[in-house]
């Protein structure tokens, strides 16, 4: 009997230790409540972006603006502008004009706050030798070309970025629904919901998604503080990002052209509303030789490569 | 350590070169910046848009400064003034000479094949005489660079902003640097000064100058 009692007692003590441990553990978790870092707690319990009401979104934006101010010492203006009814964005890229100068790549980096170190580029310009097999598998693409001048004799160039598929495989595979297609056709990522599993990167047939392998670094004076929650706001280490057709610029009335459209020195890049029969993108689709990349995969890109001449 | 430093130096150099390249990319824009934009007159054929003034050579225009009172000479010859134009001239050279586009009597005007005189501000009508399909594409916004708003006011460029009329082939550019190979990713925390700078600055400063000057 006595022995038994002792046993129970010792077990009881050990259980108490466990409980104590658990209590202190919880207490340490709870510390942020009430302290200045309550935002950590809020961030942890943030709802899915599409399930939040206006006030909840507003609270998230306030929190993020404070967070960014603390981190970068700059005031950010984070928009959550919704899709304009009656718009479905489409993009055109004139392969007979592109000279492969990469102005678009770096205009995009600047506009969309891509990390400078580790380096992230949303646009990749591919170079192909004329007359070689190319469009099926992109196998002979060269992306590190760096001659003194472009265009080079005997080559042509094809920039690739997110194709904003109508049937996006990346959205299907995301286990947390951190990426989805908006009503205006833009596929977006919520960087506060992404867990960094990179399934979407494996699923994307265009290699358009980028992963933040390290803490993204941008020189303070180069930060663009005009941002959209679903677009170019600063990202975190361990999340996936990609082209959003410059959602922070294009969703407006009037809405600006994307940065890559405006920088392209040869005017190879075209953008507009696919639902507007008078838009230039519709003119291109109806009058020019147009193709979509890897059409046979049924991803239905809204990115149209064309040949104006 | 030395490797990291070398890498930083390399990136720095790339950025420097790229900046130089960008600065040289649009030689015409400097002068355009100082002039006001013009609004295209209502033309039922064309959407509403704005065109910046043409990149006229400083000190050369107005042509009448010198040509007033000079006897027009239509013969093909080596010019003694405008020498670089007559040397470099490469725009259907066999079929064309100065007065096919420049108006002989009032040199500050261009002349269409119909005899109609137009100003340098609307030179696209002159180009469009031969390049009809391109002109059509340009009008709908498919040929050439445009900036502005996809659902609002657009800023076009004249043909001559990108194609120098006397040798119109688009001039080659220095490309910006290629992406780094994935092995550049290292665990190292750069100081603010060490972070590579982007070779392209704020686009609102790079491309909106026409619109700001309204
Ligand atoms: S800026 Fe234009 S010409 Fe240069 S690589 Fe990009 S699409 Fe091609």
Short mmCIF file of C-alpha atoms and ligand atoms in Angstrom, two decimals:
data_model
loop_
_atom_site.label_atom_id
_atom_site.label_comp_id
_atom_site.label_asym_id
_atom_site.label_seq_id
_atom_site.Cartn_x
_atom_site.Cartn_y
_atom_site.Cartn_z
CA UNK A 1 0.00 0.00 0.00
CA UNK A 2 2.63 2.40 1.08
CA UNK A 3 4.70 1.74 -1.92
CA UNK A 4 1.71 2.32 -4.15
CA UNK A 5 1.04 5.67 -2.51
CA UNK A 6 4.54 6.78 -3.09
CA UNK A 7 4.28 5.83 -6.69
CA UNK A 8 1.11 7.82 -7.16
CA UNK A 9 2.66 10.71 -5.36
CA UNK A 10 5.72 10.75 -7.52
CA UNK A 11 3.56 10.48 -10.61
CA UNK A 12 1.46 13.34 -9.33
CA UNK A 13 4.52 15.47 -8.86
CA UNK A 14 5.78 14.75 -12.29
CA UNK A 15 2.40 15.63 -13.73
CA UNK A 16 2.50 18.85 -11.80
CA UNK A 17 5.85 19.59 -13.31
CA UNK A 18 4.40 19.02 -16.70
CA UNK A 19 1.50 21.31 -15.96
CA UNK A 20 3.82 23.91 -14.59
CA UNK A 21 5.90 23.68 -17.70
CA UNK A 22 2.81 23.98 -19.82
CA UNK A 23 1.68 26.98 -17.84
CA UNK A 24 4.96 28.79 -18.26
CA UNK A 25 5.01 27.81 -21.89
CA UNK A 26 1.58 29.29 -22.45
CA UNK A 27 2.50 32.30 -20.39
CA UNK A 28 5.49 32.96 -22.58
CA UNK A 29 3.30 32.63 -25.69
CA UNK A 30 0.83 35.04 -24.17
CA UNK A 31 3.41 37.68 -23.39
CA UNK A 32 2.79 39.65 -26.56
CA UNK A 33 -0.79 40.32 -25.42
CA UNK A 34 -0.86 43.69 -23.83
CA UNK A 35 2.73 44.43 -24.63
CA UNK A 36 3.81 46.53 -27.62
CA UNK A 37 4.08 43.41 -29.75
CA UNK A 38 0.42 42.51 -29.78
CA UNK A 39 0.73 42.62 -33.54
CA UNK A 40 2.54 39.27 -33.50
CA UNK A 41 -0.54 37.78 -31.93
CA UNK A 42 -2.86 39.54 -34.40
CA UNK A 43 -0.80 38.39 -37.32
CA UNK A 44 -0.97 34.82 -36.08
CA UNK A 45 -4.75 34.89 -35.87
CA UNK A 46 -5.34 36.90 -39.04
CA UNK A 47 -8.22 35.48 -41.07
CA UNK A 48 -8.06 34.53 -44.73
CA UNK A 49 -8.10 37.70 -46.81
CA UNK A 50 -11.32 36.84 -48.60
CA UNK A 51 -13.13 36.01 -45.37
CA UNK A 52 -12.42 39.31 -43.69
CA UNK A 53 -14.94 42.13 -43.58
CA UNK A 54 -14.02 45.76 -44.24
CA UNK A 55 -13.13 46.54 -40.63
CA UNK A 56 -10.98 43.47 -40.30
CA UNK A 57 -9.13 44.30 -43.50
CA UNK A 58 -8.69 47.86 -42.24
CA UNK A 59 -7.18 46.57 -39.01
CA UNK A 60 -4.78 44.36 -40.91
CA UNK A 61 -3.70 47.26 -43.12
CA UNK A 62 -3.12 49.44 -40.03
CA UNK A 63 -1.04 46.73 -38.44
CA UNK A 64 1.02 46.18 -41.60
CA UNK A 65 1.62 49.88 -42.14
CA UNK A 66 2.95 50.10 -38.58
CA UNK A 67 5.02 46.97 -39.06
CA UNK A 68 6.55 48.33 -42.29
CA UNK A 69 7.22 51.69 -40.70
CA UNK A 70 9.09 50.00 -37.90
CA UNK A 71 11.03 47.83 -40.30
CA UNK A 72 11.88 50.32 -43.05
CA UNK A 73 11.38 53.71 -41.44
CA UNK A 74 9.05 54.71 -44.29
CA UNK A 75 5.34 55.35 -44.45
CA UNK A 76 3.65 52.83 -46.73
CA UNK A 77 0.27 53.34 -48.34
CA UNK A 78 -1.23 49.85 -48.63
CA UNK A 79 -4.23 49.74 -50.93
CA UNK A 80 -6.79 46.97 -51.08
CA UNK A 81 -8.53 48.27 -54.23
CA UNK A 82 -10.94 45.67 -55.54
CA UNK A 83 -11.32 44.52 -59.12
CA UNK A 84 -13.20 46.94 -61.39
CA UNK A 85 -16.44 45.27 -62.51
CA UNK A 86 -16.40 44.34 -66.20
CA UNK A 87 -12.64 43.98 -66.51
CA UNK A 88 -10.59 40.96 -67.42
CA UNK A 89 -6.98 41.94 -67.93
CA UNK A 90 -5.05 40.72 -70.93
CA UNK A 91 -1.48 41.28 -72.01
CA UNK A 92 0.18 41.31 -75.40
CA UNK A 93 3.87 40.96 -76.19
CA UNK A 94 5.13 41.62 -79.70
CA UNK A 95 7.90 39.12 -80.40
CA UNK A 96 8.70 40.83 -83.69
CA UNK A 97 9.68 43.97 -81.75
CA UNK A 98 11.30 42.88 -78.48
CA UNK A 99 15.04 43.49 -78.62
CA UNK A 100 15.90 41.74 -75.36
CA UNK A 101 17.17 44.85 -73.58
CA UNK A 102 15.83 43.80 -70.13
CA UNK A 103 14.51 47.28 -69.31
CA UNK A 104 11.24 45.59 -68.37
CA UNK A 105 12.95 43.26 -65.89
CA UNK A 106 14.42 46.06 -63.82
CA UNK A 107 11.48 48.44 -64.08
CA UNK A 108 9.44 45.62 -62.60
CA UNK A 109 11.97 45.04 -59.82
CA UNK A 110 11.81 48.68 -58.87
CA UNK A 111 8.05 49.11 -59.11
CA UNK A 112 7.22 45.89 -57.31
CA UNK A 113 9.79 45.92 -54.49
CA UNK A 114 11.52 42.73 -55.55
CA UNK A 115 14.40 41.72 -53.31
CA UNK A 116 17.79 42.94 -54.54
CA UNK A 117 19.59 40.43 -52.35
CA UNK A 118 18.90 37.58 -52.73
CA UNK A 119 18.04 38.71 -56.24
CA UNK A 120 14.48 38.19 -57.45
CA UNK A 121 13.25 38.98 -60.97
CA UNK A 122 9.64 38.40 -61.94
CA UNK A 123 10.44 38.71 -65.65
CA UNK A 124 12.94 36.46 -67.41
CA UNK A 125 13.95 37.34 -70.95
CA UNK A 126 14.77 34.22 -72.97
CA UNK A 127 16.94 34.31 -76.04
CA UNK A 128 16.57 31.83 -78.90
CA UNK A 129 18.61 31.16 -81.97
CA UNK A 130 16.62 31.79 -85.11
CA UNK A 131 15.53 28.64 -86.88
CA UNK A 132 15.92 26.42 -83.81
CA UNK A 133 13.08 24.52 -82.26
CA UNK A 134 11.89 26.68 -79.43
CA UNK A 135 8.30 27.19 -78.46
CA UNK A 136 7.38 23.65 -77.40
CA UNK A 137 9.84 22.99 -74.64
CA UNK A 138 11.91 26.19 -74.41
CA UNK A 139 14.81 23.78 -74.11
CA UNK A 140 17.29 25.91 -76.01
CA UNK A 141 16.44 29.10 -74.19
CA UNK A 142 19.34 31.19 -72.93
CA UNK A 143 18.60 33.60 -70.11
CA UNK A 144 22.13 34.70 -69.17
CA UNK A 145 22.98 36.33 -72.51
CA UNK A 146 24.90 39.59 -72.13
CA UNK A 147 26.30 41.01 -75.36
CA UNK A 148 27.46 44.58 -75.75
CA UNK A 149 24.39 45.50 -77.75
CA UNK A 150 20.97 44.08 -78.52
CA UNK A 151 19.33 42.91 -80.70
CA UNK A 152 21.94 40.42 -81.90
CA UNK A 153 22.06 39.12 -85.43
CA UNK A 154 20.47 35.67 -85.69
CA UNK A 155 18.63 35.70 -82.36
CA UNK A 156 15.24 36.66 -81.05
CA UNK A 157 13.93 37.25 -77.56
CA UNK A 158 10.93 36.17 -75.56
CA UNK A 159 10.26 37.64 -72.12
CA UNK A 160 8.34 35.32 -69.81
CA UNK A 161 6.46 36.26 -66.66
CA UNK A 162 3.26 35.10 -64.94
CA UNK A 163 0.78 34.34 -67.71
CA UNK A 164 -2.26 34.99 -65.47
CA UNK A 165 -3.94 31.75 -66.49
CA UNK A 166 -7.71 31.53 -66.51
CA UNK A 167 -7.22 27.94 -65.36
CA UNK A 168 -4.25 28.34 -63.04
CA UNK A 169 -2.59 25.12 -61.85
CA UNK A 170 -0.79 26.99 -59.05
CA UNK A 171 -4.11 27.91 -57.47
CA UNK A 172 -5.30 24.32 -57.59
CA UNK A 173 -2.32 22.93 -55.70
CA UNK A 174 -2.02 25.52 -52.96
CA UNK A 175 -2.86 23.68 -49.73
CA UNK A 176 -3.76 26.85 -47.83
CA UNK A 177 -5.54 28.81 -50.57
CA UNK A 178 -2.97 31.54 -50.19
CA UNK A 179 -3.12 32.15 -53.93
CA UNK A 180 -6.24 32.66 -55.99
CA UNK A 181 -7.65 34.24 -59.13
CA UNK A 182 -9.33 37.60 -58.69
CA UNK A 183 -12.47 38.63 -60.64
CA UNK A 184 -10.38 40.74 -63.06
CA UNK A 185 -8.29 37.67 -63.82
CA UNK A 186 -5.18 38.51 -61.83
CA UNK A 187 -3.73 35.60 -59.87
CA UNK A 188 -2.63 36.96 -56.51
CA UNK A 189 -0.73 35.73 -53.45
CA UNK A 190 -1.42 36.66 -49.83
CA UNK A 191 2.06 36.80 -48.30
CA UNK A 192 0.58 36.57 -44.82
CA UNK A 193 -1.16 33.32 -45.69
CA UNK A 194 1.55 31.60 -47.75
CA UNK A 195 3.40 28.90 -45.81
CA UNK A 196 6.20 28.62 -48.34
CA UNK A 197 5.62 25.00 -49.38
CA UNK A 198 6.37 25.94 -53.03
CA UNK A 199 3.83 23.52 -54.48
CA UNK A 200 2.69 26.34 -56.78
CA UNK A 201 6.21 26.74 -58.10
CA UNK A 202 6.26 23.09 -59.02
CA UNK A 203 2.84 23.35 -60.64
CA UNK A 204 3.51 26.46 -62.76
CA UNK A 205 4.45 25.39 -66.29
CA UNK A 206 6.02 28.81 -66.96
CA UNK A 207 8.44 29.00 -64.05
CA UNK A 208 6.88 32.33 -63.18
CA UNK A 209 6.88 32.09 -59.40
CA UNK A 210 9.77 33.12 -57.18
CA UNK A 211 10.63 32.10 -53.63
CA UNK A 212 12.16 34.29 -50.95
CA UNK A 213 15.02 32.07 -49.85
CA UNK A 214 16.35 34.79 -47.59
CA UNK A 215 15.14 37.93 -45.91
CA UNK A 216 14.37 40.19 -48.89
CA UNK A 217 16.65 43.24 -48.92
CA UNK A 218 16.02 46.54 -50.71
CA UNK A 219 17.92 49.78 -50.21
CA UNK A 220 15.72 52.15 -48.25
CA UNK A 221 15.68 54.91 -50.86
CA UNK A 222 14.55 52.44 -53.54
CA UNK A 223 11.45 51.18 -51.73
CA UNK A 224 8.21 51.87 -53.53
CA UNK A 225 5.78 52.85 -50.81
CA UNK A 226 2.76 52.87 -53.11
CA UNK A 227 1.62 49.33 -52.68
CA UNK A 228 -1.30 46.93 -52.85
CA UNK A 229 -1.93 44.24 -50.25
CA UNK A 230 -2.13 41.59 -52.97
CA UNK A 231 0.75 42.98 -54.98
CA UNK A 232 3.97 44.83 -54.39
CA UNK A 233 3.97 45.28 -50.62
CA UNK A 234 7.20 44.12 -48.96
CA UNK A 235 7.42 40.35 -48.69
CA UNK A 236 8.76 38.06 -45.99
CA UNK A 237 11.41 35.40 -46.02
CA UNK A 238 9.84 32.08 -46.97
CA UNK A 239 6.96 33.26 -49.15
CA UNK A 240 6.27 32.93 -52.87
CA UNK A 241 5.71 35.91 -55.16
CA UNK A 242 5.14 36.68 -58.85
CA UNK A 243 3.87 39.19 -61.41
CA UNK A 244 0.43 40.67 -60.66
CA UNK A 245 0.05 42.84 -63.80
CA UNK A 246 1.02 45.68 -61.44
CA UNK A 247 -2.24 45.39 -59.52
CA UNK A 248 -1.39 48.57 -57.57
CA UNK A 249 -1.27 50.56 -60.84
CA UNK A 250 -3.78 48.86 -63.10
CA UNK A 251 -6.67 48.72 -60.64
CA UNK A 252 -7.67 52.31 -60.88
CA UNK A 253 -10.10 54.56 -62.61
CA UNK A 254 -8.20 55.59 -64.58
CA UNK A 255 -5.62 52.86 -64.09
CA UNK A 256 -2.02 53.08 -65.19
CA UNK A 257 -0.36 50.67 -67.54
CA UNK A 258 1.93 48.14 -65.85
CA UNK A 259 5.51 49.30 -65.33
CA UNK A 260 6.94 46.93 -67.96
CA UNK A 261 4.56 48.34 -70.58
CA UNK A 262 5.65 51.88 -69.84
CA UNK A 263 9.39 51.25 -69.78
CA UNK A 264 9.71 49.11 -72.92
CA UNK A 265 11.68 51.31 -75.36
CA UNK A 266 10.31 49.57 -78.45
CA UNK A 267 6.67 49.43 -77.34
CA UNK A 268 6.56 45.63 -77.55
CA UNK A 269 4.29 45.38 -74.53
CA UNK A 270 0.52 45.96 -74.68
CA UNK A 271 -2.12 45.81 -72.01
CA UNK A 272 -5.85 46.21 -71.74
CA UNK A 273 -9.29 44.91 -70.95
CA UNK A 274 -10.22 41.71 -72.80
CA UNK A 275 -13.91 42.48 -72.28
CA UNK A 276 -13.68 45.83 -74.06
CA UNK A 277 -14.01 45.26 -77.83
CA UNK A 278 -12.27 48.60 -78.48
CA UNK A 279 -9.15 47.85 -76.43
CA UNK A 280 -5.78 47.41 -78.09
CA UNK A 281 -5.45 43.89 -76.71
CA UNK A 282 -8.67 42.90 -78.46
CA UNK A 283 -7.41 44.48 -81.67
CA UNK A 284 -4.26 42.39 -81.41
CA UNK A 285 -6.12 39.15 -80.81
CA UNK A 286 -8.50 39.83 -83.68
CA UNK A 287 -5.97 41.12 -86.23
CA UNK A 288 -2.52 39.72 -85.50
CA UNK A 289 -0.89 36.32 -85.39
CA UNK A 290 -1.21 35.40 -81.75
CA UNK A 291 -0.20 32.41 -79.67
CA UNK A 292 -0.18 31.47 -76.02
CA UNK A 293 2.67 29.66 -74.37
CA UNK A 294 2.15 25.91 -73.83
CA UNK A 295 -1.43 26.20 -74.98
CA UNK A 296 -1.82 22.42 -74.95
CA UNK A 297 -1.75 22.37 -71.14
CA UNK A 298 -5.14 24.06 -71.05
CA UNK A 299 -3.94 26.70 -68.61
CA UNK A 300 -5.58 29.36 -70.80
CA UNK A 301 -3.12 32.18 -70.25
CA UNK A 302 -4.27 35.77 -70.61
CA UNK A 303 -0.81 36.61 -71.87
CA UNK A 304 -0.72 36.71 -75.68
CA UNK A 305 2.48 36.63 -77.67
CA UNK A 306 2.01 38.15 -81.10
CA UNK A 307 3.80 39.19 -84.25
CA UNK A 308 2.83 42.63 -85.45
CA UNK A 309 4.71 42.24 -88.71
CA UNK B 1 35.68 37.35 -47.58
CA UNK B 2 37.66 38.47 -50.58
CA UNK B 3 35.21 36.55 -52.74
CA UNK B 4 32.25 38.35 -51.23
CA UNK B 5 34.00 41.65 -51.69
CA UNK B 6 34.77 40.86 -55.29
CA UNK B 7 31.14 39.96 -55.86
CA UNK B 8 30.00 43.25 -54.39
CA UNK B 9 32.45 45.09 -56.59
CA UNK B 10 31.23 43.20 -59.63
CA UNK B 11 27.61 43.97 -58.85
CA UNK B 12 28.53 47.59 -58.26
CA UNK B 13 30.22 47.77 -61.64
CA UNK B 14 27.24 46.11 -63.35
CA UNK B 15 24.92 48.63 -61.76
CA UNK B 16 27.16 51.49 -62.80
CA UNK B 17 27.35 50.34 -66.40
CA UNK B 18 23.68 49.67 -66.51
CA UNK B 19 22.93 53.15 -65.22
CA UNK B 20 25.13 54.62 -67.91
CA UNK B 21 23.39 52.52 -70.51
CA UNK B 22 19.96 53.64 -69.36
CA UNK B 23 21.01 57.25 -69.32
CA UNK B 24 22.15 56.95 -72.90
CA UNK B 25 19.16 54.98 -74.05
CA UNK B 26 16.88 57.83 -75.02
CA UNK B 27 19.02 60.58 -76.43
CA UNK B 28 16.02 62.61 -77.58
CA UNK B 29 14.23 62.79 -74.29
CA UNK B 30 16.33 65.46 -72.68
CA UNK B 31 15.08 68.17 -74.99
CA UNK B 32 11.55 66.86 -75.06
CA UNK B 33 11.43 67.30 -71.35
CA UNK B 34 11.66 71.04 -71.57
CA UNK B 35 8.86 71.46 -74.09
CA UNK B 36 5.13 71.27 -73.55
CA UNK B 37 3.01 68.42 -74.83
CA UNK B 38 0.50 68.98 -77.56
CA UNK B 39 -2.97 67.54 -77.71
CA UNK B 40 -3.96 65.91 -80.97
CA UNK B 41 -6.77 67.63 -82.80
CA UNK B 42 -10.01 65.73 -83.04
CA UNK B 43 -9.64 63.21 -85.82
CA UNK B 44 -12.57 60.81 -86.09
CA UNK B 45 -10.12 58.07 -87.07
CA UNK B 46 -8.05 58.35 -83.96
CA UNK B 47 -8.61 57.82 -80.26
CA UNK B 48 -7.97 60.71 -77.90
CA UNK B 49 -4.34 60.90 -77.10
CA UNK B 50 -1.47 63.21 -76.45
CA UNK B 51 1.74 63.39 -78.41
CA UNK B 52 4.86 65.07 -77.13
CA UNK B 53 6.48 67.61 -79.44
CA UNK B 54 8.99 66.27 -81.97
CA UNK B 55 12.69 66.08 -81.05
CA UNK B 56 13.78 68.98 -83.25
CA UNK B 57 17.50 69.65 -83.34
CA UNK B 58 18.37 72.70 -81.33
CA UNK B 59 19.82 75.58 -83.33
CA UNK B 60 18.62 73.99 -86.56
CA UNK B 61 14.89 74.59 -86.33
CA UNK B 62 13.24 76.80 -87.54
CA UNK B 63 14.80 75.96 -90.90
CA UNK B 64 13.75 79.29 -92.34
CA UNK B 65 16.48 80.98 -90.28
CA UNK B 66 18.89 80.05 -93.05
CA UNK B 67 16.72 78.80 -95.88
CA UNK B 68 14.70 81.98 -96.23
CA UNK B 69 15.76 83.51 -99.50
CA UNK B 70 17.90 80.52 -100.46
CA UNK B 71 17.14 79.04 -103.84
CA UNK B 72 15.80 75.45 -103.40
CA UNK B 73 18.10 72.95 -105.09
CA UNK B 74 16.49 69.56 -105.73
CA UNK B 75 19.58 67.79 -107.10
CA UNK B 76 21.00 64.82 -105.27
CA UNK B 77 24.43 65.84 -104.05
CA UNK B 78 26.89 65.83 -101.18
CA UNK B 79 25.60 68.58 -98.88
CA UNK B 80 28.00 71.17 -97.55
CA UNK B 81 25.80 71.85 -94.50
CA UNK B 82 23.82 69.03 -92.77
CA UNK B 83 26.79 66.90 -93.76
CA UNK B 84 26.13 64.05 -91.35
CA UNK B 85 22.61 63.72 -92.75
CA UNK B 86 23.73 63.48 -96.36
CA UNK B 87 26.49 61.04 -95.39
CA UNK B 88 24.42 58.82 -93.13
CA UNK B 89 21.20 59.11 -95.10
CA UNK B 90 19.63 55.68 -95.26
CA UNK B 91 15.89 55.80 -95.78
CA UNK B 92 14.97 54.35 -99.17
CA UNK B 93 18.00 56.24 -100.40
CA UNK B 94 17.55 55.52 -104.08
CA UNK B 95 13.96 56.72 -104.18
CA UNK B 96 14.16 59.81 -102.03
CA UNK B 97 15.88 63.11 -101.52
CA UNK B 98 15.35 66.11 -99.19
CA UNK B 99 12.48 67.82 -100.96
CA UNK B 100 10.37 64.69 -101.12
CA UNK B 101 9.47 65.36 -97.49
CA UNK B 102 10.70 68.90 -96.75
CA UNK B 103 8.66 71.63 -98.34
CA UNK B 104 10.84 73.68 -100.73
CA UNK B 105 9.11 77.04 -100.28
CA UNK B 106 8.35 77.19 -96.58
CA UNK B 107 11.07 75.07 -94.97
CA UNK B 108 9.41 75.06 -91.56
CA UNK B 109 6.76 72.74 -92.99
CA UNK B 110 6.70 69.21 -94.29
CA UNK B 111 4.89 68.38 -97.53
CA UNK B 112 2.69 65.38 -98.24
CA UNK B 113 2.60 63.79 -101.69
CA UNK B 114 -0.74 65.49 -102.23
CA UNK B 115 0.94 68.86 -101.85
CA UNK B 116 -0.68 69.47 -98.49
CA UNK B 117 1.64 71.16 -95.99
CA UNK B 118 1.85 69.86 -92.43
CA UNK B 119 3.79 70.95 -89.37
CA UNK B 120 6.59 68.96 -87.76
CA UNK B 121 4.20 68.25 -84.87
CA UNK B 122 2.09 65.97 -87.03
CA UNK B 123 4.81 64.28 -89.01
CA UNK B 124 3.13 60.88 -88.60
CA UNK B 125 0.93 61.73 -91.60
CA UNK B 126 4.07 62.03 -93.70
CA UNK B 127 5.47 58.69 -92.51
CA UNK B 128 2.04 57.11 -92.91
CA UNK B 129 2.04 57.82 -96.64
CA UNK B 130 4.40 54.90 -97.22
CA UNK B 131 4.08 52.95 -93.98
CA UNK B 132 0.32 52.54 -94.11
CA UNK B 133 0.03 49.30 -92.16
CA UNK B 134 2.33 50.55 -89.44
CA UNK B 135 0.41 53.84 -89.32
CA UNK B 136 -2.82 51.89 -88.84
CA UNK B 137 -1.28 49.84 -86.02
CA UNK B 138 0.13 52.98 -84.44
CA UNK B 139 -3.27 54.67 -84.39
CA UNK B 140 -4.88 51.81 -82.50
CA UNK B 141 -1.91 51.65 -80.13
CA UNK B 142 -0.34 48.42 -81.33
CA UNK B 143 2.79 49.85 -82.94
CA UNK B 144 5.04 51.93 -80.75
CA UNK B 145 5.40 52.88 -77.16
CA UNK B 146 2.50 54.29 -75.23
CA UNK B 147 2.23 55.34 -71.63
CA UNK B 148 -0.60 56.61 -69.49
CA UNK B 149 -3.83 54.89 -68.55
CA UNK B 150 -5.19 51.71 -70.06
CA UNK B 151 -8.73 53.01 -69.50
CA UNK B 152 -8.00 56.72 -69.88
CA UNK B 153 -5.68 59.27 -71.40
CA UNK B 154 -2.76 57.83 -73.32
CA UNK B 155 0.52 59.38 -74.34
CA UNK B 156 1.69 58.28 -77.76
CA UNK B 157 5.09 58.89 -79.29
CA UNK B 158 5.63 60.29 -82.77
CA UNK B 159 7.40 57.99 -85.26
CA UNK B 160 10.43 60.27 -85.05
CA UNK B 161 10.79 59.81 -81.29
CA UNK B 162 12.08 56.30 -81.90
CA UNK B 163 13.07 56.38 -85.58
CA UNK B 164 15.44 59.09 -86.67
CA UNK B 165 13.88 60.01 -90.03
CA UNK B 166 17.12 60.09 -92.01
CA UNK B 167 18.20 56.60 -90.86
CA UNK B 168 15.10 55.19 -89.27
CA UNK B 169 16.27 51.77 -88.12
CA UNK B 170 15.83 51.49 -84.35
CA UNK B 171 19.27 51.91 -82.83
CA UNK B 172 20.69 48.99 -80.79
CA UNK B 173 20.85 49.34 -77.01
CA UNK B 174 23.10 48.03 -74.30
CA UNK B 175 21.13 45.36 -72.44
CA UNK B 176 20.80 45.50 -68.67
CA UNK B 177 22.62 42.74 -66.73
CA UNK B 178 21.41 39.14 -66.80
CA UNK B 179 19.97 37.56 -63.67
CA UNK B 180 22.44 36.13 -61.15
CA UNK B 181 22.81 32.37 -61.06
CA UNK B 182 21.08 30.70 -58.12
CA UNK B 183 24.38 30.11 -56.30
CA UNK B 184 24.55 33.81 -55.48
CA UNK B 185 22.21 33.12 -52.58
CA UNK B 186 24.40 33.01 -49.48
CA UNK B 187 23.72 33.55 -45.88
CA UNK B 188 25.13 36.97 -45.34
CA UNK B 189 23.46 40.05 -44.04
CA UNK B 190 24.45 43.00 -46.18
CA UNK B 191 24.64 46.45 -44.72
CA UNK B 192 22.32 48.99 -46.31
CA UNK B 193 25.14 50.35 -48.47
CA UNK B 194 26.07 46.92 -49.76
CA UNK B 195 22.61 46.09 -51.12
CA UNK B 196 22.84 46.20 -54.92
CA UNK B 197 21.08 49.21 -56.43
CA UNK B 198 18.59 48.78 -59.24
CA UNK B 199 19.76 49.96 -62.67
CA UNK B 200 16.38 51.60 -63.31
CA UNK B 201 15.13 54.35 -61.06
CA UNK B 202 11.60 55.35 -60.19
CA UNK B 203 9.64 54.92 -63.41
CA UNK B 204 7.41 57.82 -62.58
CA UNK B 205 10.52 59.96 -63.05
CA UNK B 206 11.74 58.05 -66.08
CA UNK B 207 8.67 57.93 -68.27
CA UNK B 208 6.07 60.40 -67.03
CA UNK B 209 7.92 63.56 -67.82
CA UNK B 210 5.63 64.29 -70.75
CA UNK B 211 2.60 64.05 -68.55
CA UNK B 212 3.98 66.16 -65.74
CA UNK B 213 4.58 69.08 -68.10
CA UNK B 214 1.00 69.46 -69.13
S1 LIG C 1 11.88 46.21 -72.34
FE1 LIG C 1 10.77 45.63 -74.22
S2 LIG C 1 12.39 45.28 -75.74
FE2 LIG C 1 13.41 45.28 -73.75
S3 LIG C 1 13.40 43.07 -73.16
FE3 LIG C 1 11.56 43.97 -72.26
S4 LIG C 1 9.95 43.57 -73.77
FE4 LIG C 1 11.91 43.28 -74.82
#
